């Protein structure tokens, strides 16, 4: 320390005699030259404080270093984990200190005696490292690169530059970066941003006597890494990452560093799908000894050139590297082994979905020409499944290949075109390129009117998904919005109006609400109904008082007569969106003045709100305290229409619900059945499925009188479906009386498919740069094979009708976690799968009045299988594998509906009396 006349160097602070003695004593333990620049004399007395680590001149610090990683399902048991440890001795020496600034240092870090081993010592003879030297495990190039010295330029304890040699393997450089980043710290408390191997991150320091704790906010780190996830929270993946590094400091240098970084994730709606990565680093000072002499010079660059001119400055931030697969199958070879599982007859099996998911991953690395080659050579039986996979890959190459393959000008490949479009609608992370492609197709020539309608419907879906991902201002999204809203405004044909309304039902554009209100109130029956059901999909903030004024006019028929389906939908929107006291009162007062079946339906809706404790239940109970609204005459209305909501499954953090409501005409013929399934996680929801069967104008079949407002309706029956928040193109059973009669005479009873195919529903990919330098990947995929079909059957002889809706679903969810160092890899693969079925049957016997109605909703028995595979594998091929399997059966059941339905079913399916006589008398 420099002194001049009792004044501390450079600070002009006059020291007393005893203070001066303290400073002098402390200098004995320091190297020659200034080491500490105190904030003030008194803090200096208690601790020799610098802004960061500081090394003594002419000393060699000898340390030991290890980094280890563990993977498990989140249980934290070492024996259940896989992983590995890389360890070495480390030499650290100060090469240069800026003569003008104490906190400007150039240090050299060298890893020696590198070793790779198991973290779990219980492996014993199964250890993949047993009997193998580091040279054999890592390879000569990797080992030599890892043991070459690196240089670190520190200013005020923070990394100014990191120097290594050119053309070293990226994975090896990352391990060196991970060690070098540990030397970046500060000795005072505070929050700042630092750039290290993890990227540009927010860090918080907590300084104590002889100890510093660094907490890195990993979610704040800015680093270029690939990845995507499913935006819907219900289908999404939640993750949590932490990083804590503890430094033990003595004489402004570390005597020990312990860093621990964890990454945990879980699938939101299925909590058994979890995973965890734990990465640790440990650095300990063993001894110091005489080291290289301090080099003199004004600039660090001069010193670096003198040490070795081959040194080059490279980013301290971790860099991306890809592990190359030697001798891996081509995409064509992968398809040859996959296609047998994707035959039409095999799609109901879990192995079909499992292979579909695996092939989608392979397609993501394939080139356009390779994909196109497979598409052109495949048979028509398997092509639809191949189209599902290619579209689900969601890469530029796969999109270009499928667009080149499909000919939208022709109506000969409608099935393939429809499968492509629906796969686009279910896309987990669509981009602007996909939307632009569909807009281009819509503006071009399309051979099939059904496909043209489906293109527009899916454009609406993509607009909503891109807007949810903050892409509302993208050029293609703006163009698509104009296309939908402008088309709806200018539509002259009923078919075009329906098409744009269906697109808006998916897009849910707030600016489309005025048009919806216009069509809901002034449109013809089917158009009015479609407009109101579109409004029904909007969230609460969009159902304003102005919207509800229109809906109240529709329900109470203030301006014109509306069909029952339109009026009941309007009432449902009002009751589900924060209704006022008077709105509820007026709806309750209307019960008793409505057509008989509508009376019963509205009564069932109100009772369902109360029984299921829906948000409107409190205001409904308040209104019911008035005798004018709550009396026997109003609540004793007979009829067969019904509404019921129940739980499929319920837990503290999630719930699955089903709702079934059926509205009949006064003559006993089905008017509308509506089956919904919702999944909720906290406040987030997913409309899993909706199947609506509608019929109208069928009273002539049984010589019955139509209800008010429905006297001139054409004979029609059809089905509409929403699947995972995507409105699909409705299908028609028959349209017009002649079409009805021809299909009744030729009816086979076979159901009509609404949607069938393979869907990539959950798609999460995350690449992590661990601060140890290792690379981690988390992949979660969920796929399903789905077949939703429906049918309506009439028997004029037995005066009976049946409505069937069948859902067949096979679900597979896979997770794959890996940590890769390029020469050794640890991984955890897990999968969960089930094959389920849900059937809804409504039987109506209209040979008498009141007619008999029995509704049944059955869930089939379902197998539930879980698999787990853990492995450790060397790049040379040697590996350790552990596998587990667990199977169970989920019992089938019949979902409960209201008690009235149960009593009716006993009458409809009454057991026939046994005949005990074998003769005539």
CSV table of C-alpha atoms in Angstrom, one decimal, residues 249-478:
chain,number,residue,atom,x,y,z
A,249,UNK,CA,-14.3,-16.1,0.2
A,250,UNK,CA,-10.9,-15.6,2.0
A,251,UNK,CA,-8.4,-12.9,1.1
A,252,UNK,CA,-10.7,-11.9,-1.9
A,253,UNK,CA,-10.4,-15.3,-3.5
A,254,UNK,CA,-12.6,-18.4,-3.4
A,255,UNK,CA,-11.8,-21.2,-1.1
A,256,UNK,CA,-15.0,-23.0,-2.2
A,257,UNK,CA,-17.8,-22.6,-4.7
A,258,UNK,CA,-20.9,-24.7,-4.8
A,259,UNK,CA,-23.5,-24.1,-7.6
A,260,UNK,CA,-26.8,-25.9,-8.0
A,261,UNK,CA,-29.2,-25.4,-10.9
A,262,UNK,CA,-32.5,-27.2,-11.2
A,263,UNK,CA,-35.1,-27.4,-14.0
A,264,UNK,CA,-38.4,-29.0,-13.1
A,265,UNK,CA,-41.4,-29.4,-15.4
A,266,UNK,CA,-44.8,-31.0,-15.4
A,267,UNK,CA,-47.7,-31.4,-17.8
A,268,UNK,CA,-50.5,-29.2,-16.5
A,269,UNK,CA,-53.5,-31.5,-16.9
A,270,UNK,CA,-51.8,-34.8,-16.1
A,271,UNK,CA,-49.5,-34.4,-13.0
A,272,UNK,CA,-47.9,-37.8,-13.4
A,273,UNK,CA,-46.0,-36.4,-16.4
A,274,UNK,CA,-43.0,-34.7,-14.6
A,275,UNK,CA,-39.3,-34.5,-14.9
A,276,UNK,CA,-36.3,-32.8,-13.2
A,277,UNK,CA,-32.8,-31.9,-14.1
A,278,UNK,CA,-30.3,-31.1,-11.3
A,279,UNK,CA,-26.9,-29.8,-12.3
A,280,UNK,CA,-24.2,-29.1,-9.7
A,281,UNK,CA,-20.7,-27.6,-9.8
A,282,UNK,CA,-18.1,-27.7,-7.1
A,283,UNK,CA,-14.8,-25.8,-7.0
A,284,UNK,CA,-12.5,-26.1,-4.0
A,285,UNK,CA,-9.1,-24.5,-3.3
A,286,UNK,CA,-6.6,-27.2,-2.2
A,287,UNK,CA,-3.3,-25.2,-2.0
A,288,UNK,CA,-1.3,-22.3,-3.4
A,289,UNK,CA,2.3,-22.4,-4.5
A,290,UNK,CA,4.8,-20.2,-6.4
A,291,UNK,CA,3.4,-19.4,-9.8
A,292,UNK,CA,4.3,-17.5,-13.0
A,293,UNK,CA,5.6,-14.0,-12.6
A,294,UNK,CA,3.2,-11.1,-13.4
A,295,UNK,CA,3.7,-9.9,-17.0
A,296,UNK,CA,4.0,-6.2,-17.5
A,297,UNK,CA,2.1,-4.1,-20.0
A,298,UNK,CA,-0.5,-1.5,-20.4
A,299,UNK,CA,-3.1,-3.5,-22.5
A,300,UNK,CA,-4.5,-7.0,-22.0
A,301,UNK,CA,-4.4,-7.6,-25.8
A,302,UNK,CA,-0.6,-7.2,-25.8
A,303,UNK,CA,-0.3,-9.8,-23.0
A,304,UNK,CA,-2.6,-12.3,-24.7
A,305,UNK,CA,-0.6,-12.1,-27.9
A,306,UNK,CA,2.6,-12.6,-25.9
A,307,UNK,CA,1.2,-15.7,-24.1
A,308,UNK,CA,0.0,-17.3,-27.4
A,309,UNK,CA,-0.9,-15.6,-30.6
A,310,UNK,CA,-3.4,-18.4,-31.3
A,311,UNK,CA,-5.8,-17.2,-28.6
A,312,UNK,CA,-9.0,-15.7,-29.8
A,313,UNK,CA,-11.8,-13.9,-28.0
A,314,UNK,CA,-15.0,-15.9,-28.1
A,315,UNK,CA,-18.4,-15.3,-26.4
A,316,UNK,CA,-18.7,-16.4,-22.8
A,317,UNK,CA,-22.4,-17.2,-23.6
A,318,UNK,CA,-22.9,-20.9,-24.3
A,319,UNK,CA,-23.1,-21.9,-28.0
A,320,UNK,CA,-25.4,-24.3,-29.8
A,321,UNK,CA,-24.0,-27.7,-30.8
A,322,UNK,CA,-25.7,-30.7,-32.5
A,323,UNK,CA,-24.8,-34.3,-31.7
A,324,UNK,CA,-24.3,-36.1,-35.0
A,325,UNK,CA,-25.9,-39.5,-35.3
A,326,UNK,CA,-23.6,-41.9,-37.0
A,327,UNK,CA,-25.2,-44.7,-39.0
A,328,UNK,CA,-28.8,-43.5,-38.2
A,329,UNK,CA,-31.6,-44.5,-40.5
A,330,UNK,CA,-32.8,-42.1,-43.2
A,331,UNK,CA,-36.3,-40.6,-43.1
A,332,UNK,CA,-37.4,-43.2,-45.8
A,333,UNK,CA,-36.1,-46.0,-43.6
A,334,UNK,CA,-37.9,-44.6,-40.6
A,335,UNK,CA,-41.1,-44.5,-42.6
A,336,UNK,CA,-40.7,-48.0,-43.8
A,337,UNK,CA,-40.7,-49.2,-40.2
A,338,UNK,CA,-43.5,-46.9,-39.2
A,339,UNK,CA,-46.1,-47.3,-41.9
A,340,UNK,CA,-47.3,-50.7,-40.8
A,341,UNK,CA,-48.6,-49.2,-37.6
A,342,UNK,CA,-50.6,-46.5,-39.5
A,343,UNK,CA,-52.8,-48.8,-41.5
A,344,UNK,CA,-56.5,-47.8,-41.1
A,345,UNK,CA,-57.4,-50.9,-39.1
A,346,UNK,CA,-54.6,-50.2,-36.6
A,347,UNK,CA,-55.4,-46.6,-35.7
A,348,UNK,CA,-57.3,-47.4,-32.6
A,349,UNK,CA,-54.2,-48.9,-31.0
A,350,UNK,CA,-51.7,-47.0,-28.9
A,351,UNK,CA,-48.8,-48.2,-30.9
A,352,UNK,CA,-50.2,-46.3,-33.9
A,353,UNK,CA,-50.1,-43.0,-32.0
A,354,UNK,CA,-46.7,-43.8,-30.5
A,355,UNK,CA,-45.2,-44.3,-33.9
A,356,UNK,CA,-46.9,-41.3,-35.3
A,357,UNK,CA,-45.3,-39.1,-32.6
A,358,UNK,CA,-41.9,-40.6,-33.2
A,359,UNK,CA,-42.2,-40.1,-37.0
A,360,UNK,CA,-43.2,-36.4,-36.6
A,361,UNK,CA,-39.9,-35.9,-34.7
A,362,UNK,CA,-37.9,-37.5,-37.6
A,363,UNK,CA,-39.8,-35.4,-40.1
A,364,UNK,CA,-38.6,-32.2,-38.4
A,365,UNK,CA,-35.1,-32.9,-39.5
A,366,UNK,CA,-36.0,-34.0,-43.1
A,367,UNK,CA,-35.7,-32.1,-46.3
A,368,UNK,CA,-38.5,-31.2,-48.6
A,369,UNK,CA,-37.4,-33.5,-51.4
A,370,UNK,CA,-37.2,-36.5,-48.9
A,371,UNK,CA,-40.7,-35.8,-47.6
A,372,UNK,CA,-42.1,-35.4,-51.1
A,373,UNK,CA,-40.6,-38.7,-52.2
A,374,UNK,CA,-42.4,-40.5,-49.4
A,375,UNK,CA,-45.7,-38.8,-50.1
A,376,UNK,CA,-45.6,-39.7,-53.9
A,377,UNK,CA,-44.8,-43.4,-53.3
A,378,UNK,CA,-47.4,-44.1,-50.6
A,379,UNK,CA,-50.6,-46.0,-51.1
A,380,UNK,CA,-54.0,-44.4,-50.7
A,381,UNK,CA,-54.9,-46.4,-47.5
A,382,UNK,CA,-52.0,-44.9,-45.5
A,383,UNK,CA,-51.7,-41.5,-47.2
A,384,UNK,CA,-54.2,-39.8,-44.9
A,385,UNK,CA,-52.1,-40.7,-41.8
A,386,UNK,CA,-48.9,-39.7,-43.6
A,387,UNK,CA,-50.5,-36.3,-44.4
A,388,UNK,CA,-51.4,-35.9,-40.7
A,389,UNK,CA,-47.8,-36.5,-39.7
A,390,UNK,CA,-46.2,-34.3,-42.4
A,391,UNK,CA,-48.5,-31.4,-41.5
A,392,UNK,CA,-47.9,-31.8,-37.8
A,393,UNK,CA,-44.1,-31.5,-38.2
A,394,UNK,CA,-44.7,-27.8,-38.7
A,395,UNK,CA,-41.4,-27.1,-40.5
A,396,UNK,CA,-40.8,-25.0,-43.7
A,397,UNK,CA,-39.7,-28.1,-45.5
A,398,UNK,CA,-42.7,-30.2,-44.5
A,399,UNK,CA,-45.2,-27.4,-45.4
A,400,UNK,CA,-43.6,-26.9,-48.8
A,401,UNK,CA,-43.7,-30.6,-49.5
A,402,UNK,CA,-47.3,-31.1,-48.6
A,403,UNK,CA,-48.4,-28.0,-50.5
A,404,UNK,CA,-46.6,-29.3,-53.6
A,405,UNK,CA,-48.2,-32.7,-53.2
A,406,UNK,CA,-51.8,-31.7,-52.7
A,407,UNK,CA,-53.8,-30.3,-55.7
A,408,UNK,CA,-56.5,-28.1,-54.4
A,409,UNK,CA,-57.8,-27.5,-57.9
A,410,UNK,CA,-58.9,-31.1,-58.0
A,411,UNK,CA,-61.8,-32.6,-56.1
A,412,UNK,CA,-60.3,-36.1,-56.3
A,413,UNK,CA,-58.3,-35.9,-53.1
A,414,UNK,CA,-60.8,-34.3,-50.8
A,415,UNK,CA,-60.0,-36.6,-47.9
A,416,UNK,CA,-56.3,-35.7,-48.0
A,417,UNK,CA,-57.0,-32.0,-48.4
A,418,UNK,CA,-59.3,-32.1,-45.4
A,419,UNK,CA,-56.8,-34.0,-43.2
A,420,UNK,CA,-54.2,-31.4,-44.1
A,421,UNK,CA,-56.5,-28.5,-43.2
A,422,UNK,CA,-57.6,-30.0,-39.9
A,423,UNK,CA,-53.9,-30.8,-38.9
A,424,UNK,CA,-53.2,-27.1,-39.7
A,425,UNK,CA,-56.1,-26.1,-37.4
A,426,UNK,CA,-54.7,-28.3,-34.5
A,427,UNK,CA,-51.2,-27.0,-35.1
A,428,UNK,CA,-49.5,-26.4,-31.7
A,429,UNK,CA,-47.3,-23.5,-32.8
A,430,UNK,CA,-48.5,-22.2,-36.2
A,431,UNK,CA,-46.5,-19.4,-37.9
A,432,UNK,CA,-47.2,-16.7,-40.3
A,433,UNK,CA,-45.9,-18.8,-43.2
A,434,UNK,CA,-48.7,-21.3,-42.7
A,435,UNK,CA,-51.4,-18.6,-42.6
A,436,UNK,CA,-50.0,-17.0,-45.7
A,437,UNK,CA,-50.2,-20.4,-47.5
A,438,UNK,CA,-53.9,-20.9,-46.6
A,439,UNK,CA,-54.8,-17.4,-47.6
A,440,UNK,CA,-53.1,-18.0,-51.0
A,441,UNK,CA,-55.0,-21.2,-51.5
A,442,UNK,CA,-58.3,-19.6,-50.6
A,443,UNK,CA,-57.8,-16.8,-53.1
A,444,UNK,CA,-56.8,-19.4,-55.8
A,445,UNK,CA,-58.9,-22.0,-57.5
A,446,UNK,CA,-60.3,-24.8,-55.2
A,447,UNK,CA,-62.2,-27.7,-56.8
A,448,UNK,CA,-64.4,-28.6,-53.9
A,449,UNK,CA,-66.8,-26.1,-52.2
A,450,UNK,CA,-66.5,-28.1,-48.9
A,451,UNK,CA,-62.7,-27.7,-49.0
A,452,UNK,CA,-63.0,-24.0,-49.8
A,453,UNK,CA,-65.3,-23.6,-46.7
A,454,UNK,CA,-62.8,-25.6,-44.6
A,455,UNK,CA,-59.9,-23.5,-45.7
A,456,UNK,CA,-61.7,-20.3,-44.5
A,457,UNK,CA,-62.7,-22.0,-41.2
A,458,UNK,CA,-59.1,-23.0,-40.5
A,459,UNK,CA,-57.8,-19.5,-41.4
A,460,UNK,CA,-60.0,-18.3,-38.5
A,461,UNK,CA,-58.4,-20.8,-36.2
A,462,UNK,CA,-54.9,-19.7,-37.2
A,463,UNK,CA,-55.7,-16.0,-36.6
A,464,UNK,CA,-56.8,-16.7,-33.1
A,465,UNK,CA,-53.7,-18.9,-32.3
A,466,UNK,CA,-51.3,-16.3,-33.7
A,467,UNK,CA,-53.1,-13.5,-31.8
A,468,UNK,CA,-52.8,-15.5,-28.6
A,469,UNK,CA,-49.1,-15.6,-29.2
A,470,UNK,CA,-48.8,-11.8,-29.6
A,471,UNK,CA,-48.9,-12.0,-33.4
A,472,UNK,CA,-52.1,-10.0,-34.1
A,473,UNK,CA,-50.1,-7.3,-36.0
A,474,UNK,CA,-48.5,-9.7,-38.4
A,475,UNK,CA,-49.2,-8.8,-42.0
A,476,UNK,CA,-50.8,-12.2,-42.8
A,477,UNK,CA,-53.0,-11.9,-39.7
A,478,UNK,CA,-54.2,-8.4,-40.6
